[in-house]
Amino acid sequence: MRLVVPLQGIVQGRGGLIIGSLIPCALIYFLRLHLKRHRSPSDRADLPRSGSRPYRSTRGSLAPARVSSRAESIARPDKSPYYVGLDRVSRDPFDEVDNPVGIIQLGLAENRLCLDLIEEWLCENLNGAMIGHGGDKDHLGIGGIVEYQPLDGLMELKGAMASFMTQVLGRGISFDPSRIVLTAGATPAVEILCFCLADPGNAFIVPAPYYPGFDRDMTWRTGVELIPAHCRSADNFIPSISALDQAFNQARKRGKRVRGILISNPSNPMGKLLPRETIHNLLHFAQEKNIHIISDEIFAGSIHGNEEFVSLAEILDAGEFDKNRVHIVYGLSKDLSLAGFRVGVIYSYNDDVLAAAKKLTRFSSVSAPTQRLLISLLSDTSFIERYLETNRKRIREMYDLFVGGIKELGVKYVESSGGLYCWVDMSGLIRSYSEKGELELWDKLLNVAKVNATPGSACHSIEPGWFRCCFSTLSKDNIPTVIARIRKVAEMR
Amino acid sequence: MTRTRHSRSRSPDPEEDSKPTTSSSSSSGGGTAMRVIVPLQGVVQGRGGLVLGSVIPCALFYFLQLYLKRNRSRKPPPPSPSSSAEHLPEVPGLQRTLSRAHLSPRGPGGPAHVSGRVNAILRSGDSPDSVGEKKYLEDTYDERSNPDGVIQLGLAENKVGLDLVRNWMVENGRGVMLGDELSISGITNYQPFDGLMELKVAVAKFMSQAVEGAVSFNPSQIVLTTGASAAIEMLSFCIADAGNAFLVPTPYNPSFDCDLKWRSGVEIIPAPCRSADGFSLSVTALDRAFSQAKKRGVKVRGIVISNPSDPVGSLPNREALYSLLDFATEKNIHIICNEVFVGSTHGEGFLSMAEVAESEDFDRSRVHIVYSLSEDLSLVGFNVGVVYSFNQNVVAAAKKLVRFSSISSPTQRVLVSLLTDTRFTQNFIRISRERLRKMCMGFIEGLKQLGIECMTGSGGSYCWADMSGLIRSYSEKGELELWDKLLNTAKIKVTPGSICHCIEPGWFRFCFTALTDKDVPLVMERLQKVAETCKSRS
């Protein structure tokens, strides 16, 4: 009753405007406060109505323990054709002898062309490499692999890595071992840089088409967004500043803060090497917008063409640009065929980023036995030289063979010089010129031809019909089989 | 008007935010303001009804609240004034940098900023722990070459079984990695990121062995990571969202501060335990911390404990673990149990959380265990951690997230060989426990003779000593003064209680497993000198 009285007063014209609005406001405020208090232990989304349940049932509440929303979205099965394809291959892999009707893997950029060389080296050097020679009582031997090590990598390995990078990324560049941070693969290297350069809600510009794994590495845990800057087949898929600028302005308009550009060189999935001039332009652009550049150069040693590879590090050495904003990612998975070793490199010119990355390697360190092994491997310069040369020769052979087969099919492709893959234009084979048509073809390739290639849409390509085909997991004898299988689909149309 | 102001503020996604509100607020110019007042006037003048008079202001207020909430919802909840001073440094410097960055001119020459979260991590570099570590690295004790150097007692590095591992490696030689029939592609090619199935089976078996067969672990619930830190971080990502919190009984292992919070943006709410209870787990303290968090509007997603507890070294009994699980069930939150020191228990009575979870009709999906091969097998450099979760979603997410923390295959191959050698592992566990027990007794006895009492622990490679008698002022400052004296005068690097967030000053953690028998008397001698100077002054 008492509550109604002042309202009555208002109705009868005796109250004021203030009371008339304040009282109901206060009422609803308290009501909401009350409701909120009683509901707060559970997010509304989490357990509606369960508030009182668990109190009564002692052990074994019926309310399920929910995982975080970020984990929920990660745990969901993937719909991206890139991962679906990889998954399908792992369940039914092609094998000449055991499973000749299995799926042939063209979706994984893994280098199996030079395993014989690695094996040979390991057989000769394995014992000494890991626990010291002959197993004498020298305490450094085993202690070196089982004790606490600096998490960002042993200094010896960094030294060896620096000279290896000089060999691969450019003879003229000298890499400073103290600017190297070693991580458990290039994947965490990219993620750590993303954590270091951007806050949740910020964005990175990525020239598209780009490697599908970046979506996971850059966005999953960091809360950062990737904004594609579309490159076109007409420009030969070389990133243009106008595309970057457009992406930058779009982000701006949406209130997104752009913190950097992420490029891959040689580009993945196209295999193009960035021309010197483009790199200059990119650096100018970054400087003008005051943003960072991450350059993923993991395929730098897997060059099969005659073009010259130019590392970002080389351009920086000329001294024209502010180095603080440049970070290079490298790894041994591709160029040294050691994907299983999980060794990645962050090479940053920014001291703060280095200091932070060193701390963050506590979550992604390379284990000591592997490091020991790699110190021996990388210090064996004559082996490394022989390996790099043979590797290049074999990649070129495979590329020529594969491209030859593709030509026979009458299908176009992008002439490239780097990487373990070929970027093929199958738009002539798709029924409708759209993403849907492309995915139909992908499905046919996977299920009818039993070939797993990565469709362009998984790489955020805006032109439909492109496919990335990795040829380095095949042997030469497999190529005719692959071509024959693709031909079957091509002729179905 | 509202819209432009809005998009410049730090709401991360203004598009989404402002859309629903523009219809109600930005379209309302001066005209609507009038229209709003008119019915009120009507009310005042007695012409409106009771209904209009109360409904309209209510609705207005409701929309205002809705508007405020929408605009705020994406940000992490602001620290309330009630949060004590010790929480303040935990709030990452991210809020401020964001707005700053908008002001900074984008012209050339401006320095390239690093992210706000990383700035916060960089600033955490001046803790006593890192200062001590630096000093230790500069001036490391060595019996022959640097007898006056700093002795490391701050790192839980288990060296007691090193010779056993070394002998095994030497005996097994090259077969260790390549095996006899294995091809090279088994180590060079891409492997499943979450670990080889063979290794998971071996690890599950070893974990069972470490608890004397009390639990059998299921290999399909295992995800292998590069070390326990990565395992804990991954669970933090999977269980809590940014801005949520974990309850952690104090004193706790200082590395939790990095592993749980740094990148995941999750907060730690300490639940202080006291020496009077032997620093044992208390549900009352947890409950109090939980209600405090609730009051501040922070959502608690789980409890994180160490078993055996680190730094105290005690083992929670069955009762304590049951009540903990009851508490978690009641609040519907998770439990992360860090059992990295299982194999280093040297007394009786270790009980794994897995055993408790399986023993009764609990909802197991809230229990997650972290395990490590580093501490127990004296294989620190191998850096292998284990997530063992009863929650399918967590396992599924962890399997995908482990792409950022996968173990290199040569190491996995070595471990498969090592762990499947059951004779070796059994022998190893037995001998290393025996040695640990002896070392622990010897060390505690030594401290006792100096008049320093320890918590009687039966787990871990460390002991938790009460040196409050030696500090000048009973406060954190006094404690850090003593710590400084130990480091610079006595040249002993220990872990002060304050960085373990212990609320009682004067406690220190001594890790004794990196010492040899000969080192122990030297440590005691050095400690005695400090003890004497402290006592003579007081």
Short mmCIF file of C-alpha atoms in Angstrom, two decimals, chain A residues 4 7-8 10-17 20-21 24-25 28-29 32 37 40-44 46-47 50 54-55 58-61 63-71 74-78 83 108-112 115 118-119 122-123 126-127 130-131 134-135 137 139 142-143 145-149 151 184 187-188 191-192 194-202 211 213 216-217 220-224 248 252 254-257 259 287-292 322 324-325 333-334 337-342 350 352-353 355-356 359-360 362-370 373, chain B residues 7 11-15 37 40-41 43-50 53-54 57-58 61-62 65 69 94 97-98 101-102 104-119 121-122 124-125 155-157 159 162 165-167 169-170 173-174 176-178 182-185 187-191 193 226 229-230 233-234 236-242 255 258-259 262-266 290 294-295 299 301 322 326 329-334 360-363 365-366 375 378-383 391 393-394 396-397 400-401 403-411 414:
data_model
loop_
_atom_site.label_atom_id
_atom_site.label_comp_id
_atom_site.label_asym_id
_atom_site.label_seq_id
_atom_site.Cartn_x
_atom_site.Cartn_y
_atom_site.Cartn_z
CA VAL A 4 1.08 2.97 -4.17
CA LEU A 7 1.91 7.21 -7.11
CA GLN A 8 -1.59 8.09 -6.15
CA ILE A 10 1.05 11.87 -8.59
CA VAL A 11 -2.12 10.77 -10.20
CA GLN A 12 -4.03 13.26 -8.21
CA GLY A 13 -1.67 15.99 -9.27
CA ARG A 14 -0.15 16.50 -5.87
CA GLY A 15 3.27 14.91 -6.56
CA GLY A 16 6.05 16.41 -8.64
CA LEU A 17 7.66 15.38 -11.84
CA GLY A 20 6.80 10.65 -10.29
CA SER A 21 9.75 9.40 -12.26
CA PRO A 24 9.43 3.85 -10.35
CA CYS A 25 13.03 4.10 -11.49
CA ILE A 28 12.94 -1.19 -11.08
CA TYR A 29 16.55 -0.65 -10.16
CA ARG A 32 16.96 -5.78 -11.17
CA ARG A 37 22.26 -10.97 -7.14
CA SER A 40 25.10 -14.14 -10.61
CA PRO A 41 26.92 -17.44 -9.92
CA SER A 42 25.76 -18.69 -13.23
CA ASP A 43 25.96 -16.85 -16.45
CA ARG A 44 22.55 -16.83 -18.00
CA ASP A 46 25.45 -21.35 -18.70
CA LEU A 47 22.99 -22.86 -16.34
CA SER A 50 20.23 -24.58 -11.90
CA PRO A 54 23.25 -28.28 -6.88
CA TYR A 55 22.66 -27.16 -3.33
CA THR A 58 25.15 -33.36 -2.49
CA ARG A 59 27.49 -35.23 -4.79
CA GLY A 60 26.78 -35.43 -8.45
CA SER A 61 25.05 -32.27 -9.43
CA ALA A 63 24.56 -29.17 -13.89
CA PRO A 64 27.32 -29.93 -16.35
CA ALA A 65 30.62 -28.17 -15.92
CA ARG A 66 30.78 -25.87 -18.91
CA VAL A 67 33.98 -25.05 -20.71
CA SER A 68 34.92 -21.52 -21.73
CA SER A 69 33.19 -20.09 -24.74
CA ARG A 70 36.47 -19.78 -26.60
CA ALA A 71 37.17 -23.48 -26.02
CA ILE A 74 37.57 -24.33 -30.87
CA ALA A 75 36.36 -27.79 -29.91
CA ARG A 76 33.66 -27.81 -32.56
CA PRO A 77 34.49 -29.97 -35.58
CA ASP A 78 36.05 -28.02 -38.42
CA TYR A 83 41.07 -29.55 -42.29
CA LEU A 108 49.98 -30.89 -46.74
CA ALA A 109 53.13 -28.90 -47.39
CA GLU A 110 55.45 -31.53 -46.05
CA ASN A 111 58.76 -32.26 -47.69
CA ARG A 112 59.51 -35.93 -48.07
CA LEU A 115 64.44 -37.98 -46.12
CA ILE A 118 68.54 -36.94 -43.21
CA GLU A 119 68.34 -40.60 -42.39
CA LEU A 122 71.20 -39.54 -38.34
CA CYS A 123 72.44 -43.11 -38.66
CA LEU A 126 72.79 -39.99 -33.78
CA ASN A 127 74.57 -41.31 -30.72
CA MET A 130 72.41 -36.51 -28.43
CA ILE A 131 74.34 -37.70 -25.41
CA GLY A 134 80.78 -42.70 -26.60
CA GLY A 135 78.82 -42.28 -23.41
CA LYS A 137 81.36 -40.14 -17.82
CA HIS A 139 78.86 -35.02 -17.05
CA ILE A 142 73.53 -36.22 -20.32
CA GLY A 143 73.26 -33.19 -18.07
CA ILE A 145 69.77 -32.75 -22.19
CA VAL A 146 67.98 -33.34 -18.93
CA GLU A 147 68.60 -30.20 -16.91
CA TYR A 148 66.73 -26.92 -17.03
CA GLN A 149 67.70 -25.06 -20.15
CA LEU A 151 63.43 -21.88 -22.53
CA ALA A 184 58.13 -25.44 -30.82
CA THR A 187 52.97 -22.11 -35.55
CA PRO A 188 53.67 -20.91 -32.00
CA GLU A 191 51.07 -16.87 -32.37
CA ILE A 192 53.61 -15.45 -29.95
CA CYS A 194 50.59 -11.93 -32.56
CA PHE A 195 50.28 -11.86 -28.77
CA CYS A 196 53.18 -9.44 -28.63
CA LEU A 197 51.97 -7.04 -31.28
CA ALA A 198 48.21 -6.89 -30.88
CA ASP A 199 45.59 -6.77 -28.18
CA PRO A 200 42.21 -8.49 -28.35
CA GLY A 201 39.99 -6.69 -30.82
CA ASN A 202 42.92 -5.39 -32.90
CA TYR A 211 47.77 -20.10 -45.69
CA GLY A 213 46.58 -22.17 -40.72
CA ARG A 216 44.06 -20.54 -36.21
CA ASP A 217 47.47 -19.21 -35.32
CA TRP A 220 42.12 -18.44 -31.84
CA ARG A 221 43.63 -17.50 -28.54
CA THR A 222 44.76 -13.98 -29.20
CA GLY A 223 41.35 -12.48 -29.98
CA VAL A 224 42.88 -10.70 -32.97
CA PHE A 248 43.31 -0.65 -43.79
CA ARG A 252 39.38 1.93 -39.70
CA ARG A 254 34.74 -0.39 -38.55
CA GLY A 255 36.68 1.05 -35.62
CA LYS A 256 39.26 -1.70 -35.77
CA ARG A 257 42.78 -0.83 -34.93
CA ARG A 259 48.48 -3.43 -35.67
CA GLN A 287 56.09 2.96 -41.69
CA GLU A 288 53.47 5.38 -42.89
CA LYS A 289 50.70 3.70 -40.93
CA ASN A 290 53.01 3.00 -37.99
CA ILE A 291 52.26 -0.71 -37.92
CA HIS A 292 54.34 -3.89 -37.73
CA ASP A 322 62.91 1.53 -39.14
CA ASN A 324 61.77 -1.98 -34.88
CA ARG A 325 58.60 -2.95 -36.67
CA SER A 333 59.91 -28.01 -40.93
CA LYS A 334 59.96 -27.26 -44.63
CA SER A 337 62.20 -31.66 -43.87
CA LEU A 338 62.01 -31.83 -40.08
CA ALA A 339 58.31 -31.14 -39.50
CA GLY A 340 58.21 -33.66 -36.67
CA PHE A 341 60.98 -31.86 -34.81
CA ARG A 342 58.79 -28.81 -34.20
CA ASN A 350 62.37 -5.12 -31.64
CA ASP A 352 60.57 -5.42 -26.32
CA VAL A 353 59.12 -8.10 -28.53
CA ALA A 355 62.07 -9.88 -24.26
CA ALA A 356 58.39 -10.77 -24.18
CA LYS A 359 59.19 -15.17 -21.58
CA LEU A 360 56.35 -16.63 -23.58
CA ARG A 362 57.80 -21.17 -21.45
CA PHE A 363 54.69 -22.47 -23.20
CA SER A 364 56.32 -23.60 -26.44
CA SER A 365 59.90 -24.60 -25.87
CA VAL A 366 61.94 -27.06 -27.88
CA SER A 367 63.05 -30.01 -25.81
CA ALA A 368 66.72 -30.37 -25.11
CA PRO A 369 67.42 -33.71 -26.87
CA THR A 370 66.12 -32.21 -30.09
CA LEU A 373 70.65 -33.12 -32.15
CA SER B 7 33.11 4.53 -32.09
CA SER B 11 34.52 -0.61 -27.32
CA PRO B 12 36.12 -3.20 -29.60
CA ASP B 13 33.20 -3.66 -31.90
CA PRO B 14 31.10 -0.58 -32.15
CA GLU B 15 29.17 -1.74 -35.14
CA ILE B 37 8.03 14.81 -20.91
CA LEU B 40 4.79 13.00 -17.43
CA GLN B 41 3.24 16.40 -17.40
CA VAL B 43 0.64 12.62 -14.97
CA VAL B 44 1.62 15.58 -12.90
CA GLN B 45 -1.43 17.47 -13.91
CA GLY B 46 -3.60 14.55 -12.97
CA ARG B 47 -4.67 13.78 -16.49
CA GLY B 48 -2.52 10.62 -16.95
CA GLY B 49 -3.19 7.33 -15.29
CA LEU B 50 -1.28 5.39 -12.74
CA GLY B 53 2.97 7.42 -14.83
CA SER B 54 4.93 4.42 -13.76
CA PRO B 57 9.81 6.13 -16.47
CA CYS B 58 10.36 2.45 -15.88
CA PHE B 61 15.25 3.63 -17.09
CA TYR B 62 15.31 0.11 -18.41
CA GLN B 65 20.48 0.44 -18.23
CA LYS B 69 25.30 -2.56 -20.20
CA LEU B 94 45.74 -3.05 -21.60
CA THR B 97 47.27 1.63 -23.92
CA LEU B 98 44.32 1.16 -26.17
CA ALA B 101 47.30 4.44 -29.23
CA HIS B 102 44.44 6.24 -30.87
CA SER B 104 49.42 8.76 -31.19
CA PRO B 105 50.10 10.30 -34.55
CA ARG B 106 50.50 7.82 -37.31
CA GLY B 107 53.22 9.71 -39.01
CA PRO B 108 56.55 8.15 -39.79
CA GLY B 109 59.06 8.04 -36.99
CA GLY B 110 56.52 7.08 -34.37
CA PRO B 111 57.78 4.00 -32.57
CA ALA B 112 55.98 0.75 -33.32
CA HIS B 113 54.08 -0.11 -30.17
CA VAL B 114 53.94 -3.58 -28.71
CA SER B 115 50.66 -4.86 -27.37
CA GLY B 116 49.34 -3.83 -23.99
CA ARG B 117 49.25 -7.35 -22.64
CA VAL B 118 52.89 -7.85 -23.45
CA ASN B 119 53.79 -4.59 -21.76
CA ILE B 121 54.29 -9.15 -18.95
CA LEU B 122 57.48 -7.21 -19.50
CA SER B 124 56.64 -8.25 -14.29
CA GLY B 125 60.37 -8.74 -14.76
CA LEU B 155 64.41 -24.13 -8.54
CA ALA B 156 62.49 -27.35 -8.06
CA GLU B 157 64.89 -29.26 -10.26
CA LYS B 159 68.53 -34.29 -9.95
CA LEU B 162 70.07 -38.29 -12.94
CA VAL B 165 68.68 -41.98 -16.46
CA ARG B 166 72.21 -41.52 -17.71
CA ASN B 167 73.01 -45.19 -17.29
CA MET B 169 70.68 -43.84 -22.03
CA VAL B 170 74.20 -45.19 -22.32
CA GLY B 173 72.33 -46.24 -27.07
CA ARG B 174 71.05 -45.60 -30.52
CA VAL B 176 66.59 -45.23 -28.15
CA MET B 177 65.34 -43.04 -30.91
CA LEU B 178 65.10 -44.90 -34.12
CA LEU B 182 61.14 -47.75 -37.32
CA SER B 183 61.65 -45.71 -40.43
CA ILE B 184 62.99 -42.21 -40.49
CA SER B 185 59.61 -40.77 -41.43
CA ILE B 187 60.46 -38.70 -36.58
CA THR B 188 60.80 -36.26 -39.44
CA ASN B 189 57.21 -36.14 -40.68
CA TYR B 190 54.26 -34.35 -39.16
CA GLN B 191 52.88 -36.32 -36.24
CA PHE B 193 50.19 -32.56 -32.39
CA THR B 226 55.71 -28.98 -23.99
CA SER B 229 53.30 -24.64 -17.91
CA ALA B 230 51.80 -25.17 -21.33
CA GLU B 233 47.85 -22.46 -19.65
CA MET B 234 45.87 -24.61 -22.03
CA SER B 236 43.13 -21.95 -18.32
CA PHE B 237 42.17 -21.10 -21.91
CA CYS B 238 39.73 -24.00 -22.09
CA ILE B 239 37.95 -23.45 -18.81
CA ALA B 240 37.81 -19.70 -18.40
CA ASP B 241 37.24 -16.74 -20.65
CA ALA B 242 39.13 -13.49 -20.35
CA SER B 255 54.62 -19.86 -11.81
CA CYS B 258 52.36 -16.64 -15.47
CA ASP B 259 50.66 -19.82 -16.57
CA TRP B 262 49.46 -13.94 -18.76
CA ARG B 263 47.91 -14.72 -22.09
CA SER B 264 44.51 -16.03 -21.13
CA GLY B 265 43.46 -12.81 -19.38
CA VAL B 266 42.11 -14.78 -16.45
CA PHE B 290 34.26 -17.07 -3.98
CA LYS B 294 30.88 -12.66 -6.78
CA LYS B 295 30.47 -9.34 -5.10
CA LYS B 299 32.84 -14.98 -12.55
CA ARG B 301 35.33 -20.74 -13.25
CA TYR B 322 36.25 -34.79 -1.09
CA ASP B 326 31.84 -31.09 -3.13
CA THR B 329 30.11 -29.32 -7.52
CA GLU B 330 28.02 -27.02 -5.39
CA LYS B 331 29.33 -23.93 -7.15
CA ASN B 332 29.43 -25.70 -10.50
CA ILE B 333 33.05 -24.85 -11.18
CA HIS B 334 36.09 -26.83 -12.35
CA GLU B 360 32.08 -41.89 -6.10
CA ASP B 361 29.25 -40.54 -8.07
CA PHE B 362 30.89 -37.23 -8.83
CA ASP B 363 30.49 -35.34 -12.03
CA SER B 365 33.82 -33.71 -16.19
CA ARG B 366 34.93 -30.87 -13.94
CA GLU B 375 60.02 -33.40 -12.14
CA SER B 378 64.67 -35.99 -13.59
CA LEU B 379 64.05 -35.04 -17.22
CA VAL B 380 63.59 -31.30 -16.91
CA GLY B 381 65.19 -30.53 -20.24
CA PHE B 382 62.77 -32.84 -22.02
CA ASN B 383 60.00 -30.54 -20.98
CA ASN B 391 35.87 -33.50 -19.86
CA ASN B 393 35.13 -30.86 -24.68
CA VAL B 394 38.28 -29.85 -22.88
CA ALA B 396 38.85 -31.89 -27.86
CA ALA B 397 39.82 -28.23 -27.52
CA LYS B 400 43.54 -28.54 -31.23
CA LEU B 401 45.32 -25.94 -29.12
CA ARG B 403 49.46 -27.10 -32.15
CA PHE B 404 51.13 -24.28 -30.23
CA SER B 405 52.89 -26.58 -27.77
CA SER B 406 53.67 -29.89 -29.36
CA ILE B 407 56.62 -32.05 -28.37
CA SER B 408 59.25 -32.82 -30.96
CA SER B 409 59.20 -36.39 -32.14
CA PRO B 410 62.81 -37.39 -31.34
CA THR B 411 62.01 -36.63 -27.71
CA VAL B 414 63.18 -41.54 -26.58
#
